[in-house]
Each structure stands twice: as structure tokens, then as C-alpha cells.
Amino acid sequence: MTQATDASARDSRDRVIVFDTTMRDGEQSPGASMSLEEKLELAKILEDMRVDVIEAGFPIASNGDFEAVREISKIVTESTVCGLARAGMADIERCAEAIRPARRGRIHTFLSTSPVHMKWKLQMEPEQVLEMVSRSVGHARNLCDDIEWSAEDATRTERDFLRRCVEAAIRAGARTINIPDTVGYTYPSEYADIFRDLIANVPGADEVVFSTHCHNDLGLAVANSLSGVQGGARQVEVAINGIGERAGNAALEEVVMALRVRGDALPYHTGVDPQHITRASRYVSAITGFPVQFNKAIVGKNAFAHESGIHQDGMLKNAETYEIMRPEDVGQGSTNLVMGKHSGRHAFREKLKELGYELGQNALNEAFQRFKDLADKKKHVFDDDLIALVDDALASSADRIQVKHLRVIAGTDGPQEANLTVTVDGQERAAKATGDGPVDAVFNAIHEVVPHTAILRLFQVHAVTEGTDAQAQVSVRLEEDGRIATGQAADTDTLTASAKAYVNALNNLFARKEKSAPDAIASGF
């Protein structure tokens, strides 16, 4: 073997495949919902980021999921497009149909293997499970070359039985074997040992790629994923901002940047372009209505902020004193340039790019007009104002219901009163309502024009920047018939932001009703 060939082989062994499940497992987060148009845009962002595999949905779950996987398969040319399927023949065939247009398609099928899942969920004996693994993977392999198999609840599975299941899946034609920590139960050294054991003891293990899929119930998802890589896994299943069922998944941005920054201790690499990370994070936050916590690693508002005098002094002397990576590395702007009403379109476009947004011409024109309107109300428009403004536009762009006019009478003498006009599919509806406070009056008026039975579970307001003219960013969470939806909006008028956030949540709730999968189908591994 030549030196060049040896280096190429070593590079291949150290390469970690990044498998993004934001659109599948991420959308199963209570309250998260994405429209087809939003998923298509997210797929483009993920491909720009050079994510290797995009898990676009669960085709059998609903017509909406099927359409999303199929349409994403048509537009993605570099990344592999993956669909999820249970072990049933109908699931697998529906998945194969959805990914058929893809240049690179994958069927991802799974089956529970732990004693508790086999007894209570599947109500099957171990030998029946083994037979179903072989049959389901074999059927999938007849329909698609690239098959991934997952052992649901693998980390609570008896080790000998897990070996037998993995061997059966490999013999049936699986090219990727996923060992998910379905309930966030394992810990790093234990998880790494599972991979070492399987790779050492399962026939054919050297011919497949092993994958991690970690949930964050104990806050260990990223640590477990990295330990899995150290144990021999060469694919990580992750989600933007760590969204997912319950406490979420391993965060893509954290895993990717940990591998990048700590190459000394973790001598592995991915093909991901990290400069798109902030753009992806903000887009996912905007379309799901899930705000990113200020101190979130890599993408949080405070991730590169330094308030301590000692820290600031060190930063001024040398940024490496308190920063292990640069904000520019992940697509975060390094400055907080103040813009105003005299700022032009070109400066606005460049500022958005610096903040991680790349908008199409129509979206840019709309955002620029919103910026001009905001600049007329505020003397100074800061980065955070622009982020809130664009996120608000992205979150509501596909809404069927839009707030058109709102006037509220408030004060010490109640009841307070709200006059509201909305458009529903382009048709105007108006209502007048009173309430115990102005926000209650506004929400009662919305209930008049859009009747529903949803219960308000969360109402949260925070100022985007300092000052009395700051924009208010409002988050609303609604629940109806077990379905949860989140909405958010920003405006210099708190009551207007409240109305828009509530309406955005209603839009997301109605969309979730139309395409949500039955509880029996939903699975996060």
C-alpha cells in the first residue's frame, strides 16, 4: 500500500457520517411542527451545510410526511435522503415509494429488542423478533440498496441478544446498524463498550457502519454520542438545536464542533461546513417556535458573550484566553453593528448574511420593509432586533390566519376591550371582546374569530433589547386533544406581538392536526 493510499484509508476510517433527524425525530417534539415549504427550505440549508444524511420523515405516518419525504427526495442532490419505517411490510413499501425520486435514498427500519419492549410493546418472543428483523431488513433490501436498521431501546437490551439481532440485520443486507439510546438511559463508558463488543464479536461487523442515536433525558446525549464514536461508531444521529422527543436528541452543532475543536482527543472529522450552523439553528427555532436558550452551547445568544471584567480584559489581549472557537466559525456575527432607518438594502442584506440568514429575493424584500417599519419606531436597530424580525417573518410566512388590525382599550378601569381583525385564507373576520386584562381580551377576541377548544399552557414575554422601545418577543403554547403547538412573534407593541404569537400557535396546531401521526406510529427510538 502506498503512503497516499494508506492516508486515504485512514481518512475514511476517521470520517464520521452526520445523519440529521431534525425533520423526523425533531418534529416529534411536543409543539414542534413544520410545513412542507419549511421542510424543503430546511433540506436546502442542511445540504448547504453538507450534512451526509437527511432523515426527512416517516412516510407511513401521514400523507403530509409522505409528501415531505418525496418532495425533498426530488430537490436534494448531494445528501442521502432517508425515510423511517417500522418492521411491517406496508411501512417499508411506503418508505421505498417516498424516497424513489432521490439520487441517494435510504430506508431506515427499526424494531424493539429490549425485554421490556418485547414483552409490553411488541408482545413477542425473542425468536419472533429475530425472525422479523431478518424478514423486514431483507424486504427493504429488495427495494433499496442503502438500508439502515435500528435496535430500538438497544441500551437496555441483553448483550447476547443484541449481538444476534445485529448479526441477523447484517446478514439480511443492512449497511448501517444503529444502536439507539432510546430513553437516554446509558452513560458514556457503557455506551462505548457496547460498540466495541458488537464490532469485535458480531460476524460481518467490519463491513457495516455503526451509528449512535442518543436522547438527552439525563443530559448525556452529546457525551454519549462522542463516546460511541470512540467505541467505533462512524455515524452520529443528531438534530439541530437538539430538538426531539422529551428532553431531545444530541445537538448537531455540539457534536460537530466538539469533534472539530477537540481533534487532539477525538481524532475524527465530519464533512459538515460549520459556517451554516447558526443559520440552521435560527431557522429551526423560527419555524418550530422553540426559542434557543441564551446559554445554549454554540448557538445561544450568550455563547460568545463576555461580561466579566476579567474575561473582557483577557479577550481584548487575546481572544484565545476565553474563546476556544470564533463566532465566525459557526456563522455568528462577531459585531453588533447598529442600523437605522437610513441604512440601505445592500447593508441590510449583508448584515443578514453576517447573522446567518440567506433569504430569497421576495423574502428579502418583505424583511427589508419590516426593517424600515421597525426603524421608524426605534432609533437604533440592533442585531437581536433583526434576528427577531426575520424569525417572526419566517414563523408566520405560511400561516393561513394572519392578524390584520388590533386596537386595545386598557387601564385601571376594566373590563379591558380588544377590537381585532384577522384574515383566514384571505377572508377578513372581525370581533370585539372584553377580558380580565388586555391580553385576556385579545385572546378572547381571537377565540371569537377562530373558534377552538385549545388551552393556553404557556404565555411568555421578554424584551429583545434594552430600552422602552424594545421589541417584545412573545411565546405561546397551546394544547388541544393531546396535541401541543407553539407560536412566537415579535413587535414593539407587546399586545400586537401577543396576538400574532397566539395566532401563529393556532396555525401550527391546525397544521399538526392535519398531518400528525397516530400515537401508535410515533417513535423516537
Short mmCIF file of C-alpha atoms in Angstrom, two decimals:
data_model
loop_
_atom_site.label_atom_id
_atom_site.label_comp_id
_atom_site.label_asym_id
_atom_site.label_seq_id
_atom_site.Cartn_x
_atom_site.Cartn_y
_atom_site.Cartn_z
CA MET A 1 0.00 0.00 0.00
CA THR A 2 1.36 3.41 -0.96
CA GLN A 3 1.63 6.26 1.52
CA ALA A 4 -1.19 8.14 -0.28
CA THR A 5 -3.45 5.08 -0.26
CA ASP A 6 -2.71 4.46 3.40
CA ALA A 7 -3.59 8.08 4.25
CA SER A 8 -6.83 7.82 2.26
CA ALA A 9 -7.85 4.64 4.08
CA ARG A 10 -7.05 6.21 7.44
CA ASP A 11 -9.08 9.29 6.49
CA SER A 12 -12.03 7.06 5.61
CA ARG A 13 -11.78 5.23 8.95
CA ASP A 14 -11.76 8.52 10.88
CA ARG A 15 -14.63 10.12 8.92
CA VAL A 16 -17.88 10.44 10.89
CA ILE A 17 -21.12 10.50 8.90
CA VAL A 18 -23.59 13.14 10.12
CA PHE A 19 -27.20 11.97 9.99
CA ASP A 20 -29.70 14.77 10.71
CA THR A 21 -33.10 13.80 12.12
CA THR A 22 -34.49 17.29 12.78
CA MET A 23 -37.38 16.78 10.36
CA ARG A 24 -38.29 13.35 11.75
CA ASP A 25 -37.40 12.91 15.40
CA GLY A 26 -37.14 16.68 15.91
CA GLU A 27 -40.65 17.28 14.64
CA GLN A 28 -41.93 14.78 17.19
CA SER A 29 -41.09 17.31 19.93
CA PRO A 30 -44.35 18.28 21.65
CA GLY A 31 -45.39 21.52 19.98
CA ALA A 32 -43.00 21.38 17.02
CA SER A 33 -44.47 21.36 13.54
CA MET A 34 -43.08 22.15 10.09
CA SER A 35 -44.93 22.80 6.85
CA LEU A 36 -43.85 21.22 3.58
CA GLU A 37 -42.37 24.53 2.40
CA GLU A 38 -40.42 24.90 5.65
CA LYS A 39 -39.06 21.35 5.37
CA LEU A 40 -37.96 21.98 1.80
CA GLU A 41 -36.09 25.11 2.87
CA LEU A 42 -34.52 23.29 5.81
CA ALA A 43 -33.40 20.48 3.48
CA LYS A 44 -31.60 23.07 1.33
CA ILE A 45 -29.88 24.51 4.40
CA LEU A 46 -28.79 21.05 5.56
CA GLU A 47 -27.42 20.24 2.13
CA ASP A 48 -25.56 23.58 2.05
CA MET A 49 -24.10 22.52 5.41
CA ARG A 50 -23.00 19.27 3.75
CA VAL A 51 -24.92 17.02 6.11
CA ASP A 52 -24.46 13.44 4.85
CA VAL A 53 -27.92 12.01 5.54
CA ILE A 54 -31.22 13.89 5.92
CA GLU A 55 -33.97 11.88 7.62
CA ALA A 56 -36.91 13.67 6.03
CA GLY A 57 -39.84 11.97 7.75
CA PHE A 58 -41.91 8.88 8.50
CA PRO A 59 -43.80 8.23 5.23
CA ILE A 60 -46.42 5.82 6.61
CA ALA A 61 -47.36 8.22 9.43
CA SER A 62 -49.40 10.62 7.28
CA ASN A 63 -49.85 11.90 3.76
CA GLY A 64 -48.03 15.06 4.86
CA ASP A 65 -44.96 13.11 5.92
CA PHE A 66 -45.04 11.06 2.72
CA GLU A 67 -45.21 14.20 0.57
CA ALA A 68 -42.38 15.83 2.53
CA VAL A 69 -40.06 12.86 2.03
CA ARG A 70 -40.94 12.57 -1.65
CA GLU A 71 -40.55 16.30 -2.41
CA ILE A 72 -37.27 16.52 -0.51
CA SER A 73 -36.07 13.49 -2.48
CA LYS A 74 -36.65 15.49 -5.67
CA ILE A 75 -34.63 18.57 -4.71
CA VAL A 76 -31.68 17.15 -2.73
CA THR A 77 -28.83 16.10 -4.98
CA GLU A 78 -25.80 15.58 -2.71
CA SER A 79 -27.07 14.35 0.67
CA THR A 80 -28.74 10.98 1.14
CA VAL A 81 -32.49 11.29 1.75
CA CYS A 82 -33.79 8.84 4.33
CA GLY A 83 -37.27 7.76 5.36
CA LEU A 84 -38.21 5.88 8.52
CA ALA A 85 -40.26 2.65 8.55
CA ARG A 86 -41.37 0.18 11.17
CA ALA A 87 -40.72 -3.52 10.52
CA GLY A 88 -44.06 -4.03 8.75
CA MET A 89 -44.12 -4.64 5.01
CA ALA A 90 -46.55 -1.76 4.35
CA ASP A 91 -44.31 0.70 6.19
CA ILE A 92 -41.26 -0.36 4.22
CA GLU A 93 -43.02 -0.24 0.86
CA ARG A 94 -44.47 3.20 1.58
CA CYS A 95 -40.99 4.43 2.54
CA ALA A 96 -39.46 2.99 -0.63
CA GLU A 97 -42.09 4.78 -2.71
CA ALA A 98 -41.40 8.11 -0.95
CA ILE A 99 -37.62 8.02 -1.49
CA ARG A 100 -37.80 6.70 -5.07
CA PRO A 101 -37.03 10.10 -6.69
CA ALA A 102 -33.88 10.54 -4.58
CA ARG A 103 -30.47 10.45 -6.19
CA ARG A 104 -29.32 8.74 -2.99
CA GLY A 105 -32.10 7.14 -0.94
CA ARG A 106 -32.13 5.15 2.29
CA ILE A 107 -34.75 3.09 4.10
CA HIS A 108 -34.34 3.22 7.87
CA THR A 109 -36.26 0.44 9.58
CA PHE A 110 -36.35 -0.47 13.26
CA LEU A 111 -37.60 -2.98 15.81
CA SER A 112 -37.53 -3.11 19.60
CA THR A 113 -35.06 -5.53 21.19
CA SER A 114 -35.14 -4.87 24.96
CA PRO A 115 -37.01 -7.26 27.29
CA VAL A 116 -39.43 -4.56 28.45
CA HIS A 117 -40.26 -3.51 24.88
CA MET A 118 -40.61 -7.08 23.60
CA LYS A 119 -42.92 -8.01 26.45
CA TRP A 120 -45.15 -4.96 26.69
CA LYS A 121 -44.89 -3.16 23.34
CA LEU A 122 -44.39 -5.93 20.79
CA GLN A 123 -45.77 -8.83 22.85
CA MET A 124 -43.34 -11.09 21.01
CA GLU A 125 -40.82 -13.72 21.98
CA PRO A 126 -37.12 -13.17 21.21
CA GLU A 127 -37.09 -15.72 18.37
CA GLN A 128 -40.05 -13.97 16.76
CA VAL A 129 -38.19 -10.67 16.96
CA LEU A 130 -35.10 -12.20 15.33
CA GLU A 131 -37.20 -13.59 12.51
CA MET A 132 -38.88 -10.21 11.96
CA VAL A 133 -35.50 -8.44 11.85
CA SER A 134 -34.37 -10.74 9.04
CA ARG A 135 -37.64 -10.52 7.15
CA SER A 136 -38.05 -6.73 7.39
CA VAL A 137 -34.45 -5.87 6.50
CA GLY A 138 -34.47 -8.40 3.66
CA HIS A 139 -37.68 -6.91 2.24
CA ALA A 140 -36.24 -3.40 2.48
CA ARG A 141 -33.03 -4.52 0.77
CA ASN A 142 -35.05 -5.82 -2.17
CA LEU A 143 -36.46 -2.29 -2.63
CA CYS A 144 -33.38 -0.14 -1.91
CA ASP A 145 -29.60 -0.62 -1.82
CA ASP A 146 -28.99 1.52 1.27
CA ILE A 147 -30.63 0.05 4.38
CA GLU A 148 -30.21 1.15 7.99
CA TRP A 149 -31.52 -0.97 10.83
CA SER A 150 -32.10 0.23 14.40
CA ALA A 151 -32.45 -1.81 17.57
CA GLU A 152 -34.98 0.27 19.47
CA ASP A 153 -34.07 0.54 23.16
CA ALA A 154 -30.71 -1.07 22.41
CA THR A 155 -29.02 0.19 25.58
CA ARG A 156 -31.47 -1.78 27.75
CA THR A 157 -31.17 -4.90 25.60
CA GLU A 158 -29.41 -8.04 26.83
CA ARG A 159 -26.00 -8.00 25.18
CA ASP A 160 -26.10 -11.52 23.74
CA PHE A 161 -29.50 -10.95 22.18
CA LEU A 162 -28.38 -7.60 20.77
CA ARG A 163 -25.45 -9.36 19.07
CA ARG A 164 -27.81 -11.89 17.50
CA CYS A 165 -30.17 -9.17 16.23
CA VAL A 166 -27.32 -7.14 14.74
CA GLU A 167 -25.94 -10.24 13.04
CA ALA A 168 -29.39 -11.02 11.59
CA ALA A 169 -29.73 -7.47 10.24
CA ILE A 170 -26.27 -7.57 8.63
CA ARG A 171 -26.95 -10.95 7.00
CA ALA A 172 -30.25 -9.62 5.63
CA GLY A 173 -28.50 -6.70 3.92
CA ALA A 174 -28.31 -3.73 6.32
CA ARG A 175 -25.36 -1.42 5.58
CA THR A 176 -25.78 0.77 8.69
CA ILE A 177 -26.53 -0.54 12.19
CA ASN A 178 -27.93 2.00 14.65
CA ILE A 179 -27.64 1.37 18.40
CA PRO A 180 -30.03 3.96 19.86
CA ASP A 181 -30.20 5.05 23.47
CA THR A 182 -33.96 5.37 23.13
CA VAL A 183 -34.75 6.60 26.63
CA GLY A 184 -31.49 8.41 27.43
CA TYR A 185 -30.52 5.70 29.89
CA THR A 186 -26.89 4.88 29.15
CA TYR A 187 -23.69 6.67 30.17
CA PRO A 188 -20.56 7.31 28.09
CA SER A 189 -18.20 4.47 29.03
CA GLU A 190 -21.02 1.93 28.92
CA TYR A 191 -22.20 3.12 25.51
CA ALA A 192 -18.69 2.97 24.03
CA ASP A 193 -18.30 -0.57 25.36
CA ILE A 194 -21.48 -1.69 23.56
CA PHE A 195 -19.98 -0.65 20.21
CA ARG A 196 -16.62 -2.26 20.94
CA ASP A 197 -18.37 -5.50 21.89
CA LEU A 198 -20.55 -5.62 18.77
CA ILE A 199 -17.70 -4.73 16.40
CA ALA A 200 -15.44 -7.37 17.98
CA ASN A 201 -17.96 -10.20 18.25
CA VAL A 202 -20.60 -9.95 15.51
CA PRO A 203 -19.75 -11.63 12.18
CA GLY A 204 -19.73 -9.08 9.36
CA ALA A 205 -19.48 -6.10 11.72
CA ASP A 206 -16.37 -4.88 9.90
CA GLU A 207 -18.42 -4.45 6.71
CA VAL A 208 -21.08 -2.07 8.07
CA VAL A 209 -21.22 1.40 9.63
CA PHE A 210 -22.34 1.58 13.25
CA SER A 211 -24.39 4.59 14.32
CA THR A 212 -25.26 6.44 17.52
CA HIS A 213 -28.70 7.90 18.30
CA CYS A 214 -28.80 9.41 21.77
CA HIS A 215 -31.59 11.06 23.72
CA ASN A 216 -30.91 13.66 26.37
CA ASP A 217 -33.04 12.54 29.32
CA LEU A 218 -30.02 12.62 31.65
CA GLY A 219 -28.25 15.43 29.78
CA LEU A 220 -25.74 12.96 28.32
CA ALA A 221 -26.76 12.78 24.65
CA VAL A 222 -23.73 14.58 23.22
CA ALA A 223 -21.27 12.92 25.63
CA ASN A 224 -22.73 9.51 24.79
CA SER A 225 -22.58 10.20 21.04
CA LEU A 226 -18.91 11.15 21.23
CA SER A 227 -18.16 8.08 23.34
CA GLY A 228 -19.97 5.95 20.78
CA VAL A 229 -17.60 7.33 18.13
CA GLN A 230 -14.64 6.47 20.35
CA GLY A 231 -16.09 2.97 20.62
CA GLY A 232 -16.15 2.56 16.85
CA ALA A 233 -19.38 4.18 15.61
CA ARG A 234 -18.85 6.18 12.42
CA GLN A 235 -22.28 7.76 12.10
CA VAL A 236 -23.95 10.12 14.57
CA GLU A 237 -27.69 10.81 14.50
CA VAL A 238 -28.33 14.35 15.65
CA ALA A 239 -30.80 17.24 15.41
CA ILE A 240 -30.44 20.99 15.06
CA ASN A 241 -30.68 22.68 18.49
CA GLY A 242 -31.01 19.19 20.00
CA ILE A 243 -34.78 19.14 19.45
CA GLY A 244 -36.59 15.83 19.74
CA GLU A 245 -38.92 13.83 21.93
CA ARG A 246 -38.91 14.53 25.68
CA ALA A 247 -35.55 16.15 26.54
CA GLY A 248 -34.44 15.99 22.90
CA ASN A 249 -31.62 14.48 20.85
CA ALA A 250 -27.89 15.03 20.67
CA ALA A 251 -27.40 18.52 19.20
CA LEU A 252 -25.81 18.55 15.75
CA GLU A 253 -23.92 21.77 16.44
CA GLU A 254 -22.42 20.47 19.68
CA VAL A 255 -21.27 17.12 18.27
CA VAL A 256 -19.80 18.68 15.12
CA MET A 257 -17.94 21.44 16.96
CA ALA A 258 -16.68 19.09 19.68
CA LEU A 259 -15.11 16.91 17.00
CA ARG A 260 -13.70 19.99 15.28
CA VAL A 261 -12.30 21.77 18.35
CA ARG A 262 -11.03 18.68 20.21
CA GLY A 263 -9.33 16.89 17.34
CA ASP A 264 -6.45 16.19 19.70
CA ALA A 265 -8.57 13.95 21.94
CA LEU A 266 -11.14 12.98 19.30
CA PRO A 267 -9.14 12.29 16.11
CA TYR A 268 -12.21 12.13 13.87
CA HIS A 269 -13.76 14.56 11.43
CA THR A 270 -17.02 15.29 9.62
CA GLY A 271 -17.75 16.85 6.26
CA VAL A 272 -20.05 19.49 7.77
CA ASP A 273 -19.42 23.16 6.94
CA PRO A 274 -19.91 24.76 10.39
CA GLN A 275 -20.44 28.26 9.00
CA HIS A 276 -24.06 27.30 8.27
CA ILE A 277 -24.74 26.18 11.85
CA THR A 278 -26.15 29.46 13.15
CA ARG A 279 -28.30 29.87 10.04
CA ALA A 280 -29.76 26.38 10.55
CA SER A 281 -30.27 26.92 14.28
CA ARG A 282 -32.16 30.17 13.83
CA TYR A 283 -34.29 28.79 11.02
CA VAL A 284 -35.33 25.74 13.04
CA SER A 285 -36.09 27.91 16.07
CA ALA A 286 -38.22 30.25 13.95
CA ILE A 287 -40.30 27.60 12.17
CA THR A 288 -40.88 25.41 15.24
CA GLY A 289 -41.45 28.27 17.69
CA PHE A 290 -38.87 26.74 20.04
CA PRO A 291 -36.59 29.55 21.29
CA VAL A 292 -32.91 28.73 21.76
CA GLN A 293 -31.89 29.22 25.40
CA PHE A 294 -29.48 32.11 25.86
CA ASN A 295 -26.71 29.93 27.29
CA LYS A 296 -27.10 27.13 24.73
CA ALA A 297 -23.69 25.87 23.62
CA ILE A 298 -22.51 27.01 20.16
CA VAL A 299 -25.69 28.79 19.04
CA GLY A 300 -27.06 30.55 22.14
CA LYS A 301 -27.21 34.34 22.35
CA ASN A 302 -24.62 34.29 25.15
CA ALA A 303 -22.39 31.58 23.66
CA PHE A 304 -19.75 34.17 22.74
CA ALA A 305 -20.71 36.95 25.18
CA HIS A 306 -18.26 38.06 27.88
CA GLU A 307 -19.48 40.26 30.73
CA SER A 308 -16.96 39.58 33.47
CA GLY A 309 -14.31 42.32 33.63
CA ILE A 310 -11.55 39.72 33.91
CA HIS A 311 -12.88 37.87 30.87
CA GLN A 312 -13.23 41.09 28.85
CA ASP A 313 -9.69 42.15 29.71
CA GLY A 314 -8.34 38.79 28.60
CA MET A 315 -10.39 38.86 25.40
CA LEU A 316 -9.02 42.28 24.47
CA LYS A 317 -5.48 40.98 24.87
CA ASN A 318 -6.03 37.66 23.11
CA ALA A 319 -9.38 36.08 22.19
CA GLU A 320 -7.99 32.60 22.90
CA THR A 321 -7.90 33.39 26.62
CA TYR A 322 -11.63 32.74 26.90
CA GLU A 323 -12.78 31.51 23.47
CA ILE A 324 -12.00 28.02 22.19
CA MET A 325 -13.63 28.84 18.83
CA ARG A 326 -14.56 32.00 17.00
CA PRO A 327 -18.18 33.08 16.49
CA GLU A 328 -17.41 33.36 12.76
CA ASP A 329 -16.59 29.62 12.72
CA VAL A 330 -20.26 28.77 13.28
CA GLY A 331 -21.71 31.65 11.27
CA GLN A 332 -22.35 34.02 14.15
CA GLY A 333 -21.62 37.70 13.50
CA SER A 334 -18.73 38.99 15.56
CA THR A 335 -20.10 42.52 15.88
CA ASN A 336 -23.32 44.20 16.94
CA LEU A 337 -23.49 46.92 14.28
CA VAL A 338 -26.30 49.36 14.90
CA MET A 339 -28.54 50.00 11.90
CA GLY A 340 -31.17 52.68 11.42
CA LYS A 341 -33.80 53.96 9.04
CA HIS A 342 -31.15 55.37 6.69
CA SER A 343 -29.47 52.01 6.21
CA GLY A 344 -29.82 50.71 2.66
CA ARG A 345 -30.92 47.41 1.19
CA HIS A 346 -27.36 46.27 0.45
CA ALA A 347 -26.21 46.89 4.04
CA PHE A 348 -29.34 45.11 5.27
CA ARG A 349 -28.63 42.06 3.07
CA GLU A 350 -25.01 41.89 4.17
CA LYS A 351 -25.99 42.22 7.82
CA LEU A 352 -28.45 39.33 7.48
CA LYS A 353 -25.76 37.17 5.88
CA GLU A 354 -23.45 38.01 8.77
CA LEU A 355 -26.20 36.93 11.18
CA GLY A 356 -26.64 33.61 9.39
CA TYR A 357 -29.63 34.34 7.12
CA GLU A 358 -29.72 33.97 3.35
CA LEU A 359 -33.16 34.98 2.10
CA GLY A 360 -34.65 34.73 -1.37
CA GLN A 361 -35.49 37.98 -3.14
CA ASN A 362 -39.18 38.02 -2.14
CA ALA A 363 -38.41 37.19 1.48
CA LEU A 364 -35.62 39.76 1.50
CA ASN A 365 -37.93 42.47 0.17
CA GLU A 366 -40.54 41.68 2.83
CA ALA A 367 -37.93 41.59 5.60
CA PHE A 368 -36.43 44.89 4.40
CA GLN A 369 -39.84 46.56 4.55
CA ARG A 370 -40.35 45.20 8.07
CA PHE A 371 -36.93 46.57 8.99
CA LYS A 372 -37.85 50.02 7.66
CA ASP A 373 -41.12 49.97 9.61
CA LEU A 374 -39.23 48.95 12.75
CA ALA A 375 -36.57 51.64 12.19
CA ASP A 376 -39.33 54.26 12.10
CA LYS A 377 -40.38 53.14 15.57
CA LYS A 378 -36.93 52.57 17.08
CA LYS A 379 -33.97 54.92 16.92
CA HIS A 380 -31.44 52.09 16.89
CA VAL A 381 -31.96 48.62 15.43
CA PHE A 382 -29.55 46.07 16.88
CA ASP A 383 -28.59 42.57 15.73
CA ASP A 384 -31.07 40.98 18.12
CA ASP A 385 -33.84 43.17 16.68
CA LEU A 386 -33.05 41.92 13.18
CA ILE A 387 -32.95 38.31 14.34
CA ALA A 388 -36.36 38.68 15.99
CA LEU A 389 -37.73 40.46 12.93
CA VAL A 390 -36.60 37.78 10.46
CA ASP A 391 -37.58 34.90 12.75
CA ASP A 392 -41.05 36.43 13.06
CA ALA A 393 -41.36 36.64 9.28
CA LEU A 394 -40.19 33.03 8.80
CA ALA A 395 -42.52 31.73 11.52
CA SER A 396 -45.65 33.34 10.06
CA SER A 397 -44.97 33.28 6.32
CA ALA A 398 -47.08 30.17 5.69
CA ASP A 399 -49.85 30.95 8.22
CA ARG A 400 -53.43 30.65 6.97
CA ILE A 401 -54.59 33.01 9.71
CA GLN A 402 -52.98 36.47 9.87
CA VAL A 403 -53.52 39.40 12.24
CA LYS A 404 -54.51 42.46 10.19
CA HIS A 405 -55.70 45.04 12.73
CA LEU A 406 -55.76 45.29 16.52
CA ARG A 407 -56.86 48.05 18.88
CA VAL A 408 -56.97 47.53 22.64
CA ILE A 409 -58.51 49.65 25.40
CA ALA A 410 -56.62 49.08 28.64
CA GLY A 411 -56.16 50.73 32.00
CA THR A 412 -57.23 50.56 35.61
CA ASP A 413 -60.95 50.69 34.80
CA GLY A 414 -61.98 47.32 33.41
CA PRO A 415 -63.08 45.33 31.67
CA GLN A 416 -60.42 45.81 29.03
CA GLU A 417 -61.52 45.59 25.40
CA ALA A 418 -59.94 44.36 22.15
CA ASN A 419 -61.07 45.07 18.60
CA LEU A 420 -59.48 42.54 16.25
CA THR A 421 -59.50 41.84 12.52
CA VAL A 422 -57.81 38.78 11.05
CA THR A 423 -57.68 37.21 7.61
CA VAL A 424 -58.43 33.49 7.28
CA ASP A 425 -57.40 32.16 3.87
CA GLY A 426 -57.63 35.71 2.59
CA GLN A 427 -61.11 36.41 4.02
CA GLU A 428 -61.49 39.06 6.74
CA ARG A 429 -63.11 38.29 10.07
CA ALA A 430 -63.60 40.81 12.89
CA ALA A 431 -64.58 40.60 16.54
CA LYS A 432 -64.79 42.69 19.72
CA ALA A 433 -64.18 41.08 23.10
CA THR A 434 -63.53 42.02 26.73
CA GLY A 435 -61.34 40.34 29.28
CA ASP A 436 -59.63 40.45 32.63
CA GLY A 437 -56.70 42.49 31.34
CA PRO A 438 -55.70 43.46 27.80
CA VAL A 439 -54.02 40.15 26.91
CA ASP A 440 -57.09 38.19 28.02
CA ALA A 441 -59.26 40.49 25.91
CA VAL A 442 -57.04 39.96 22.85
CA PHE A 443 -57.09 36.18 23.22
CA ASN A 444 -60.88 36.20 23.73
CA ALA A 445 -61.23 38.18 20.50
CA ILE A 446 -59.12 35.61 18.67
CA HIS A 447 -61.38 32.88 20.04
CA GLU A 448 -64.37 34.74 18.60
CA VAL A 449 -62.98 34.94 15.06
CA VAL A 450 -61.32 31.48 15.12
CA PRO A 451 -63.37 29.18 17.40
CA HIS A 452 -61.32 26.42 19.03
CA THR A 453 -61.03 24.41 22.24
CA ALA A 454 -57.27 24.77 22.75
CA ILE A 455 -56.00 25.50 26.27
CA LEU A 456 -53.28 28.10 26.82
CA ARG A 457 -50.38 26.29 28.50
CA LEU A 458 -47.67 28.95 28.23
CA PHE A 459 -47.54 32.70 27.74
CA GLN A 460 -44.09 34.23 27.94
CA VAL A 461 -42.75 37.70 27.11
CA HIS A 462 -39.22 39.03 27.04
CA ALA A 463 -37.62 42.17 25.66
CA VAL A 464 -35.36 41.58 22.66
CA THR A 465 -33.06 44.51 23.52
CA GLU A 466 -32.81 47.16 26.22
CA GLY A 467 -34.86 50.35 26.30
CA THR A 468 -38.54 51.24 26.45
CA ASP A 469 -38.80 50.99 22.67
CA ALA A 470 -37.50 47.40 22.64
CA GLN A 471 -39.36 44.76 20.69
CA ALA A 472 -41.31 42.29 22.79
CA GLN A 473 -40.84 38.65 21.82
CA VAL A 474 -43.80 36.54 22.86
CA SER A 475 -44.03 32.74 23.03
CA VAL A 476 -47.37 30.94 23.29
CA ARG A 477 -48.05 27.24 23.75
CA LEU A 478 -51.49 25.71 23.15
CA GLU A 479 -52.82 22.20 23.78
CA GLU A 480 -55.88 20.55 22.27
CA ASP A 481 -56.81 16.85 22.30
CA GLY A 482 -53.30 15.88 23.37
CA ARG A 483 -51.66 17.88 20.60
CA ILE A 484 -49.32 20.72 21.54
CA ALA A 485 -48.33 23.65 19.35
CA THR A 486 -46.03 26.59 19.95
CA GLY A 487 -46.08 30.04 18.37
CA GLN A 488 -43.92 33.12 18.64
CA ALA A 489 -43.89 36.69 17.36
CA ALA A 490 -42.10 39.97 17.94
CA ASP A 491 -43.29 43.57 17.82
CA THR A 492 -42.58 46.87 19.55
CA ASP A 493 -46.18 46.63 20.79
CA THR A 494 -46.46 43.82 23.33
CA LEU A 495 -50.17 43.25 22.70
CA THR A 496 -49.68 43.02 18.95
CA ALA A 497 -46.85 40.52 19.49
CA SER A 498 -49.14 38.55 21.83
CA ALA A 499 -51.92 38.38 19.25
CA LYS A 500 -49.54 37.31 16.48
CA ALA A 501 -47.91 34.65 18.68
CA TYR A 502 -51.28 33.20 19.68
CA VAL A 503 -52.42 33.12 16.04
CA ASN A 504 -49.11 31.55 14.98
CA ALA A 505 -49.64 28.82 17.59
CA LEU A 506 -53.17 28.23 16.29
CA ASN A 507 -51.86 27.89 12.75
CA ASN A 508 -49.29 25.35 13.91
CA LEU A 509 -51.92 23.47 15.90
CA PHE A 510 -54.28 23.22 12.92
CA ALA A 511 -51.38 22.10 10.68
CA ARG A 512 -50.41 19.48 13.27
CA LYS A 513 -53.98 18.16 13.31
CA GLU A 514 -53.94 17.68 9.56
CA LYS A 515 -50.69 15.73 9.38
CA SER A 516 -49.93 14.38 12.83
CA ALA A 517 -49.16 10.71 13.13
CA PRO A 518 -51.26 8.49 15.42
CA ASP A 519 -49.64 7.87 18.78
CA ALA A 520 -49.20 4.22 17.89
CA ILE A 521 -46.97 5.16 14.97
CA ALA A 522 -44.80 7.82 16.57
CA SER A 523 -41.38 6.64 17.63
CA GLY A 524 -38.20 8.41 18.67
CA PHE A 525 -36.18 5.23 19.24
#
